[in-house]
Short mmCIF file of C-alpha atoms and ligand atoms in Angstrom, two decimals:
data_model
loop_
_atom_site.label_atom_id
_atom_site.label_comp_id
_atom_site.label_asym_id
_atom_site.label_seq_id
_atom_site.Cartn_x
_atom_site.Cartn_y
_atom_site.Cartn_z
CA MET A 1 0.00 0.00 0.00
CA ALA A 2 1.39 3.35 -1.01
CA THR A 3 1.71 5.78 1.89
CA PRO A 4 2.19 9.41 0.93
CA LEU A 5 5.38 10.88 2.36
CA PRO A 6 4.43 13.75 4.68
CA ALA A 7 4.51 16.99 2.70
CA THR A 8 6.57 18.70 5.35
CA GLY A 9 8.96 17.39 7.94
CA THR A 10 8.25 16.73 11.61
CA ASP A 11 10.56 17.67 14.45
CA TRP A 12 12.64 14.92 16.01
CA PRO A 13 11.19 14.98 19.57
CA THR A 14 7.70 14.43 18.13
CA LEU A 15 8.94 11.57 15.98
CA LYS A 16 10.81 10.03 18.87
CA ALA A 17 7.62 10.04 20.93
CA ARG A 18 5.69 8.53 18.06
CA MET A 19 8.23 5.73 17.69
CA ALA A 20 7.93 4.98 21.38
CA GLU A 21 4.18 4.80 20.91
CA TYR A 22 4.62 2.35 17.99
CA ALA A 23 6.79 0.21 20.29
CA THR A 24 4.14 -0.17 22.98
CA GLY A 25 2.81 -3.27 21.21
CA ASP A 26 6.28 -4.92 21.08
CA VAL A 27 7.35 -7.73 23.36
CA ALA A 28 8.80 -6.61 26.68
CA TRP A 29 12.25 -8.02 25.99
CA ARG A 30 14.06 -5.74 28.42
CA ASP A 31 11.99 -7.37 31.18
CA GLY A 32 13.40 -10.74 30.10
CA LYS A 33 10.07 -12.08 28.82
CA THR A 34 11.35 -12.91 25.36
CA ALA A 35 13.46 -15.98 24.67
CA VAL A 36 13.74 -15.67 20.89
CA TYR A 37 15.00 -12.92 18.55
CA VAL A 38 16.77 -10.84 21.18
CA PHE A 39 19.94 -11.53 23.17
CA ASN A 40 19.87 -9.47 26.31
CA ALA A 41 23.24 -9.12 27.97
CA GLY A 42 22.07 -6.21 30.11
CA PRO A 43 22.10 -2.42 29.85
CA GLU A 44 25.90 -1.98 29.96
CA VAL A 45 26.46 -4.07 26.85
CA GLU A 46 23.50 -2.41 25.16
CA ARG A 47 25.07 0.98 25.75
CA VAL A 48 28.42 -0.09 24.28
CA GLN A 49 26.61 -1.54 21.24
CA LYS A 50 24.70 1.67 20.68
CA GLU A 51 27.54 4.12 21.10
CA ALA A 52 30.00 2.04 19.11
CA TYR A 53 27.44 1.51 16.37
CA THR A 54 26.60 5.19 15.99
CA ALA A 55 30.29 6.14 16.01
CA PHE A 56 30.75 4.36 12.64
CA MET A 57 27.17 4.35 11.41
CA SER A 58 27.93 6.37 8.27
CA GLU A 59 31.16 4.61 7.37
CA ASN A 60 31.09 1.82 4.80
CA GLY A 61 32.84 -1.51 5.07
CA LEU A 62 32.73 -1.74 1.27
CA GLY A 63 35.70 0.62 1.19
CA PRO A 64 38.54 -0.77 3.30
CA ALA A 65 40.99 1.59 1.60
CA ALA A 66 38.87 4.58 2.60
CA PHE A 67 38.19 3.22 6.08
CA PRO A 68 41.24 1.37 7.34
CA SER A 69 39.61 1.69 10.77
CA LEU A 70 36.86 -0.73 9.77
CA ALA A 71 39.28 -3.06 7.98
CA ARG A 72 41.34 -3.19 11.15
CA MET A 73 38.36 -3.78 13.42
CA GLU A 74 37.05 -6.49 11.08
CA ALA A 75 40.44 -8.23 11.03
CA GLU A 76 40.60 -8.16 14.82
CA VAL A 77 37.04 -9.47 15.28
CA VAL A 78 37.65 -12.26 12.76
CA GLY A 79 40.91 -13.02 14.55
CA PHE A 80 39.03 -13.39 17.85
CA GLY A 81 36.61 -15.81 16.17
CA LEU A 82 39.40 -17.87 14.63
CA SER A 83 41.27 -18.07 17.90
CA LEU A 84 38.15 -19.18 19.79
CA LEU A 85 37.30 -21.78 17.13
CA HIS A 86 40.76 -23.33 16.64
CA GLY A 87 41.41 -21.74 13.26
CA PRO A 88 44.73 -23.03 11.95
CA GLU A 89 47.58 -20.72 10.89
CA ASP A 90 46.21 -20.10 7.39
CA ALA A 91 42.56 -19.68 8.41
CA VAL A 92 40.70 -16.52 7.36
CA GLY A 93 37.25 -15.02 7.75
CA THR A 94 34.92 -12.17 6.92
CA ILE A 95 32.20 -10.28 8.76
CA THR A 96 28.81 -10.68 7.08
CA SER A 97 25.39 -9.22 7.80
CA GLY A 98 24.14 -12.32 9.62
CA GLY A 99 23.95 -16.08 9.71
CA THR A 100 21.99 -16.34 6.49
CA ASP A 101 24.61 -14.26 4.70
CA SER A 102 27.44 -16.36 6.18
CA ILE A 103 25.75 -19.60 5.15
CA THR A 104 24.92 -18.34 1.68
CA MET A 105 28.48 -17.23 1.09
CA ALA A 106 29.97 -20.46 2.45
CA LEU A 107 27.73 -22.40 0.08
CA LYS A 108 28.72 -20.16 -2.82
CA ALA A 109 32.37 -20.85 -2.01
CA ALA A 110 31.77 -24.61 -1.76
CA ARG A 111 29.84 -24.63 -5.02
CA ASP A 112 32.47 -22.67 -6.93
CA PHE A 113 35.16 -24.90 -5.41
CA ALA A 114 33.32 -28.00 -6.68
CA ARG A 115 32.86 -26.51 -10.15
CA LYS A 116 36.32 -25.01 -10.61
CA GLU A 117 38.59 -27.16 -8.49
CA LYS A 118 36.95 -30.56 -8.76
CA GLY A 119 35.36 -30.14 -12.19
CA VAL A 120 31.90 -31.21 -11.05
CA VAL A 121 29.39 -30.66 -13.86
CA GLY A 122 25.59 -30.94 -13.91
CA PRO A 123 23.12 -30.61 -11.03
CA LEU A 124 24.56 -30.21 -7.54
CA ASN A 125 23.29 -31.12 -4.08
CA ILE A 126 23.96 -30.48 -0.39
CA VAL A 127 23.29 -32.90 2.45
CA LEU A 128 21.80 -31.61 5.71
CA PRO A 129 20.44 -33.16 8.86
CA ARG A 130 16.71 -32.45 9.25
CA SER A 131 17.46 -29.99 12.07
CA ALA A 132 19.69 -27.70 9.98
CA HIS A 133 18.64 -24.09 9.56
CA PRO A 134 16.42 -23.05 6.61
CA ALA A 135 19.13 -20.58 5.55
CA PHE A 136 20.74 -23.51 3.72
CA ASP A 137 17.54 -24.16 1.80
CA LYS A 138 17.24 -20.50 0.94
CA ALA A 139 20.83 -20.31 -0.31
CA ALA A 140 20.37 -23.56 -2.22
CA ALA A 141 17.17 -22.24 -3.79
CA VAL A 142 18.98 -19.12 -4.95
CA MET A 143 21.77 -21.23 -6.48
CA GLU A 144 19.48 -23.98 -7.79
CA ILE A 145 21.14 -26.65 -5.69
CA GLU A 146 19.17 -29.68 -4.51
CA VAL A 147 18.81 -30.09 -0.74
CA ARG A 148 18.87 -33.58 0.77
CA ARG A 149 17.69 -33.54 4.37
CA THR A 150 18.30 -36.75 6.28
CA PRO A 151 16.48 -38.13 9.36
CA LEU A 152 17.88 -37.53 12.83
CA ASN A 153 19.00 -40.01 15.41
CA ALA A 154 18.04 -38.94 18.94
CA TYR A 155 17.60 -35.36 17.67
CA LEU A 156 21.14 -35.33 16.24
CA ALA A 157 22.54 -35.54 12.72
CA ASP A 158 22.99 -39.15 11.67
CA PRO A 159 26.34 -39.39 9.83
CA GLU A 160 25.43 -42.78 8.32
CA ALA A 161 22.17 -41.49 6.90
CA MET A 162 24.04 -38.52 5.50
CA ALA A 163 26.80 -40.68 4.01
CA ALA A 164 24.17 -42.78 2.27
CA VAL A 165 22.87 -39.86 0.21
CA CYS A 166 26.18 -38.16 -0.62
CA ASP A 167 27.43 -38.57 -4.16
CA ALA A 168 29.88 -37.02 -6.62
CA ALA A 169 27.61 -33.97 -6.98
CA THR A 170 27.50 -33.22 -3.24
CA VAL A 171 29.14 -29.83 -2.78
CA MET A 172 28.62 -29.53 0.99
CA ILE A 173 27.61 -31.48 4.05
CA VAL A 174 26.46 -29.69 7.18
CA GLY A 175 26.49 -30.19 10.92
CA SER A 176 25.11 -27.73 13.46
CA ALA A 177 26.80 -26.64 16.67
CA PRO A 178 24.15 -26.50 17.93
CA SER A 179 20.96 -26.92 15.90
CA PHE A 180 18.38 -24.22 16.47
CA PRO A 181 15.35 -26.47 17.16
CA TYR A 182 17.01 -28.60 19.85
CA GLY A 183 20.11 -26.69 20.95
CA LEU A 184 22.16 -29.87 20.55
CA ILE A 185 25.60 -30.16 18.97
CA ASP A 186 25.64 -32.67 16.10
CA PRO A 187 28.34 -35.39 16.06
CA ILE A 188 30.77 -33.15 14.20
CA ALA A 189 33.75 -35.50 14.72
CA ALA A 190 31.97 -38.28 12.81
CA LEU A 191 30.96 -35.80 10.09
CA SER A 192 34.58 -34.69 9.87
CA ASP A 193 35.64 -38.32 9.38
CA LEU A 194 33.02 -38.67 6.64
CA ALA A 195 34.23 -35.46 4.99
CA ILE A 196 37.85 -36.65 5.00
CA ALA A 197 37.01 -40.17 3.79
CA ARG A 198 34.87 -38.91 0.90
CA ASP A 199 36.67 -35.62 0.22
CA LEU A 200 33.55 -33.57 1.04
CA TRP A 201 33.25 -29.95 2.14
CA LEU A 202 31.99 -29.94 5.74
CA HIS A 203 30.43 -26.69 6.93
CA VAL A 204 29.76 -26.37 10.66
CA ASP A 205 26.86 -24.05 11.33
CA ALA A 206 27.84 -22.53 14.65
CA CYS A 207 25.65 -19.47 14.08
CA VAL A 208 24.06 -19.77 17.49
CA GLY A 209 26.90 -21.66 19.21
CA GLY A 210 30.17 -20.26 17.93
CA TYR A 211 30.43 -17.50 20.50
CA ILE A 212 29.06 -19.42 23.47
CA ALA A 213 30.44 -22.98 23.22
CA PRO A 214 34.13 -22.02 23.67
CA PHE A 215 33.34 -20.14 26.89
CA VAL A 216 31.07 -22.86 28.23
CA ARG A 217 33.97 -25.25 27.69
CA MET A 218 36.32 -22.86 29.54
CA ASN A 219 33.77 -22.85 32.36
CA GLY A 220 34.32 -26.60 32.71
CA GLU A 221 31.52 -28.15 30.68
CA ASP A 222 32.43 -31.14 28.51
CA ILE A 223 31.89 -29.78 25.00
CA PRO A 224 33.02 -32.23 22.29
CA PRO A 225 35.22 -30.95 19.44
CA PHE A 226 33.06 -29.15 16.88
CA ASP A 227 35.24 -26.58 15.14
CA PHE A 228 38.44 -26.29 13.04
CA GLU A 229 40.12 -28.55 15.58
CA LEU A 230 38.54 -31.31 13.46
CA PRO A 231 40.44 -31.62 10.18
CA GLY A 232 37.37 -32.18 7.98
CA VAL A 233 35.83 -28.80 8.79
CA ARG A 234 36.39 -26.45 5.86
CA SER A 235 34.09 -23.57 6.79
CA MET A 236 32.04 -22.29 9.70
CA SER A 237 29.37 -19.70 10.36
CA ALA A 238 29.25 -18.02 13.79
CA ASP A 239 26.95 -15.10 14.53
CA LEU A 240 28.25 -12.12 16.45
CA HIS A 241 24.70 -10.79 16.88
CA LYS A 242 23.59 -13.86 18.82
CA TYR A 243 25.71 -15.10 21.75
CA GLY A 244 28.45 -12.65 20.80
CA TYR A 245 26.02 -9.99 22.16
CA CYS A 246 26.98 -7.63 19.34
CA ALA A 247 24.57 -5.31 17.55
CA LYS A 248 22.38 -6.86 14.89
CA GLY A 249 23.76 -7.22 11.38
CA ALA A 250 26.95 -9.07 12.27
CA SER A 251 28.13 -12.63 11.76
CA THR A 252 31.41 -14.27 10.81
CA VAL A 253 32.04 -16.74 8.01
CA LEU A 254 35.32 -18.55 8.53
CA PHE A 255 37.44 -20.75 6.26
CA ARG A 256 40.22 -23.22 6.98
CA THR A 257 42.44 -21.61 4.34
CA ALA A 258 42.63 -18.41 2.33
CA ALA A 259 42.60 -20.59 -0.81
CA LEU A 260 39.11 -21.83 0.10
CA ARG A 261 37.80 -18.34 0.84
CA LYS A 262 38.93 -17.17 -2.62
CA PHE A 263 35.91 -19.02 -4.00
CA MET A 264 33.61 -16.78 -1.96
CA ILE A 265 34.90 -13.37 -3.03
CA PHE A 266 33.29 -11.63 -5.98
CA ASP A 267 35.81 -9.63 -7.98
CA PHE A 268 34.36 -7.77 -10.93
CA ARG A 269 35.59 -5.14 -13.38
CA ASP A 270 33.58 -5.56 -16.60
CA TRP A 271 31.49 -2.39 -16.33
CA PRO A 272 32.22 1.35 -16.56
CA GLY A 273 32.59 1.75 -12.79
CA GLY A 274 35.96 0.09 -12.38
CA ARG A 275 36.96 -2.86 -10.26
CA MET A 276 34.62 -3.81 -7.44
CA VAL A 277 35.52 -6.49 -4.91
CA THR A 278 32.78 -7.68 -2.55
CA PRO A 279 33.53 -10.53 -0.17
CA THR A 280 29.94 -11.07 0.99
CA LEU A 281 26.45 -10.79 -0.47
CA ALA A 282 26.24 -7.11 0.41
CA GLY A 283 27.68 -4.19 -1.50
CA THR A 284 27.53 -1.45 1.09
CA ARG A 285 28.44 -2.88 4.47
CA PRO A 286 27.29 -0.97 7.57
CA GLY A 287 30.33 0.25 9.47
CA GLY A 288 28.34 0.33 12.70
CA ALA A 289 27.81 -3.43 12.74
CA ILE A 290 31.58 -3.89 12.53
CA SER A 291 32.50 -1.24 15.10
CA ALA A 292 29.84 -2.42 17.56
CA ALA A 293 31.12 -6.00 17.26
CA TRP A 294 34.67 -4.84 17.87
CA ALA A 295 33.65 -2.76 20.88
CA VAL A 296 31.45 -5.39 22.54
CA MET A 297 34.06 -8.14 22.16
CA ASN A 298 36.77 -5.95 23.65
CA PHE A 299 34.39 -4.70 26.34
CA LEU A 300 33.58 -8.21 27.53
CA GLY A 301 36.84 -10.05 26.92
CA VAL A 302 37.18 -13.70 27.88
CA ALA A 303 36.27 -13.00 31.49
CA GLY A 304 33.13 -11.10 30.54
CA TYR A 305 31.96 -13.76 28.12
CA ARG A 306 32.66 -16.54 30.60
CA GLU A 307 30.56 -14.76 33.18
CA LYS A 308 27.66 -14.04 30.80
CA GLN A 309 27.68 -17.55 29.32
CA GLY A 310 27.86 -19.01 32.83
CA LEU A 311 24.62 -17.20 33.65
CA VAL A 312 23.06 -18.60 30.48
CA THR A 313 24.01 -22.22 31.16
CA ALA A 314 23.05 -22.02 34.85
CA THR A 315 19.65 -20.66 33.83
CA ARG A 316 19.25 -23.38 31.21
CA ALA A 317 20.00 -26.05 33.83
CA LYS A 318 17.60 -24.46 36.30
CA ILE A 319 14.76 -24.25 33.79
CA ALA A 320 15.43 -27.79 32.56
CA ALA A 321 15.20 -29.12 36.12
CA GLY A 322 12.11 -27.03 36.86
CA ALA A 323 10.35 -28.14 33.69
CA GLU A 324 11.19 -31.79 34.36
CA ALA A 325 9.78 -31.45 37.87
CA LEU A 326 6.52 -30.39 36.20
CA GLY A 327 6.49 -33.53 34.03
CA PHE A 328 8.11 -32.14 30.88
CA SER A 329 11.04 -33.91 29.30
CA VAL A 330 13.97 -32.06 27.80
CA LEU A 331 14.94 -33.21 24.30
CA GLY A 332 18.46 -34.59 24.35
CA GLN A 333 21.16 -33.12 26.58
CA PRO A 334 21.54 -29.44 25.75
CA LYS A 335 24.75 -27.85 27.01
CA LEU A 336 24.52 -24.32 25.68
CA GLY A 337 21.77 -21.68 25.75
CA ILE A 338 18.92 -23.37 23.88
CA LEU A 339 16.61 -26.05 25.21
CA ALA A 340 13.37 -27.63 24.05
CA PHE A 341 11.03 -29.60 26.29
CA THR A 342 7.86 -31.52 25.64
CA HIS A 343 5.05 -32.89 27.78
CA PRO A 344 3.71 -36.44 27.39
CA GLU A 345 0.09 -35.47 28.05
CA VAL A 346 -0.35 -31.79 27.43
CA ASP A 347 0.03 -29.95 24.15
CA SER A 348 3.03 -27.64 24.38
CA GLN A 349 1.47 -25.21 21.95
CA ALA A 350 -1.47 -24.71 24.30
CA VAL A 351 0.94 -24.08 27.17
CA TRP A 352 2.79 -21.62 24.93
CA GLY A 353 -0.48 -19.75 24.33
CA LYS A 354 -1.11 -19.47 28.06
CA LEU A 355 2.42 -18.21 28.69
CA ARG A 356 1.83 -15.62 26.02
CA GLU A 357 -1.05 -14.27 28.11
CA ARG A 358 1.47 -13.61 30.86
CA GLY A 359 3.73 -11.71 28.50
CA TRP A 360 6.17 -14.48 27.55
CA PHE A 361 7.22 -14.54 23.92
CA THR A 362 9.17 -17.71 23.33
CA SER A 363 9.28 -20.21 20.49
CA LEU A 364 8.23 -23.76 19.74
CA ALA A 365 9.80 -26.79 18.19
CA THR A 366 7.50 -29.05 16.20
CA GLU A 367 9.05 -32.55 16.10
CA PRO A 368 7.79 -33.31 18.73
CA ARG A 369 5.77 -30.25 19.72
CA SER A 370 7.85 -28.61 22.42
CA LEU A 371 8.41 -25.36 24.18
CA HIS A 372 11.66 -23.81 23.06
CA LEU A 373 13.82 -21.24 24.82
CA MET A 374 16.89 -19.41 23.61
CA LEU A 375 18.23 -17.94 26.81
CA SER A 376 20.21 -14.79 27.49
CA PRO A 377 22.22 -13.75 30.56
CA PHE A 378 19.32 -11.55 31.66
CA HIS A 379 17.05 -14.59 31.99
CA ALA A 380 18.88 -15.53 35.19
CA GLU A 381 16.78 -12.81 36.81
CA VAL A 382 13.44 -14.13 35.61
CA ALA A 383 13.89 -17.93 35.63
CA ASP A 384 11.84 -18.30 38.82
CA THR A 385 8.99 -16.24 37.39
CA TYR A 386 9.11 -18.26 34.19
CA LEU A 387 8.88 -21.55 36.08
CA ALA A 388 6.01 -20.26 38.21
CA ASP A 389 4.18 -19.12 35.09
CA LEU A 390 4.94 -22.44 33.39
CA ALA A 391 3.36 -24.30 36.30
CA TRP A 392 0.35 -21.99 36.13
CA ALA A 393 0.02 -22.40 32.35
CA LEU A 394 0.25 -26.16 32.63
CA GLY A 395 -2.52 -26.12 35.25
CA GLU A 396 -4.70 -23.94 33.04
CA VAL A 397 -4.29 -26.23 30.06
CA ARG A 398 -4.88 -29.30 32.19
CA GLY A 399 -8.02 -27.61 33.46
CA GLY A 400 -9.37 -27.71 29.94
CA ASP A 401 -8.98 -24.13 28.80
CA GLY A 402 -6.24 -25.05 26.41
CA ALA A 403 -7.52 -24.45 22.91
CA THR A 404 -4.60 -24.91 20.55
CA GLY A 405 -4.24 -22.25 17.95
CA GLY A 406 -3.11 -22.70 14.39
CA GLU A 407 0.46 -23.02 13.27
CA VAL A 408 2.73 -20.61 15.11
CA ARG A 409 4.80 -18.36 12.88
CA TYR A 410 7.67 -16.23 14.00
CA SER A 411 7.71 -13.74 11.19
C1 LIG B 1 20.11 -17.90 13.66
C2 LIG B 1 20.63 -19.08 12.93
C3 LIG B 1 20.95 -19.00 11.57
C4 LIG B 1 20.63 -17.80 10.71
O1 LIG B 1 21.17 -16.62 11.18
P1 LIG B 1 20.51 -15.19 10.88
O2 LIG B 1 21.47 -14.25 11.53
O3 LIG B 1 19.14 -15.18 11.52
O4 LIG B 1 20.43 -15.01 9.41
C5 LIG B 1 21.54 -20.10 11.01
N1 LIG B 1 21.77 -21.22 11.70
C6 LIG B 1 21.44 -21.34 13.00
C7 LIG B 1 21.73 -22.62 13.72
C8 LIG B 1 20.86 -20.28 13.66
O5 LIG B 1 20.51 -20.38 14.95
#
């Protein structure tokens, strides 16, 4: 619907008030009642994000020669990611606009590698566990690549099922660390073995785990190898704007070697505008997303991340125990910030609807129908309220007032 642009301008204080009014219908995420979409590391981190973002908001990451500041900050942020994820000496990476961008560009690199380096001709495919993120399907749709999703085993990728559908036209296999629906880390070591044995490109999607798992391991949890430590891993995606607590619009795509990343970069000169090199899907790249990532990572440091991620995992354990005490069962053994839990008798979607009445905006997994939480440090403060409301919601649904709605959509 066309909306006429106001004929004359409006002063900023009026507009600011109007925006606040628009926001009154939004979820109360600062109160900790949202466990999807937003990562709340508290007001201090939010302030650093905001000030660092606005400081470079007009600068453009498309021009590293014009803005060596951004090139330097990007190199440092990527370096932090590679050091946390066992990047070998020759490993490289790039900041992208988000997980979908990272995944798309990794797939583009893997596809071009297969075409140019291995001489694969004809239709191509990728092999994913059923729990992998839809970003792979989107990227594959754009590139006209067939997607082969394989069944899970105990909510985890099944390397044998994946091996069975790989062939000479398979340009990538994927494991998640962790998967979004279950919060569980796939058996990446076995996928790495498969990748080595069959000379396949293994991408580890650590979008939601890459900047939490290393710190959870430092805190003493037994996290199995899932990153470049495993020799079969050729690329990874890890989102800064999730458990990195950076401002939105920032992820990292990482490669084992610079030679592999070459297949990602678009280098073009056949037009009247001169040579244009773009590493990611974007042309213009917001400087603020890069500067905010740099500032937040330096603001927190290892000690800050360990503390924040410790709050997340303690809250996850507390909610898991509380939910189990109410008769729910947690799917698998989540070790990071996501958990899903289901009830043998009561429809989780109905419980979700009741929790919504109390202001909770969380998500759902569907196989089986489960409540799903993606926790932030701030949730430590509201875990008790959540569990009390969960008990109440369960009682309400048990009492019969639990009409299940239609399919829940998040966007
Ligand atoms: C969030 C997520 C993505 C996609 O990232 P966006 O930043 O939302 O584009 C991909 N994979 C997993 C496992 C995720 O959790």
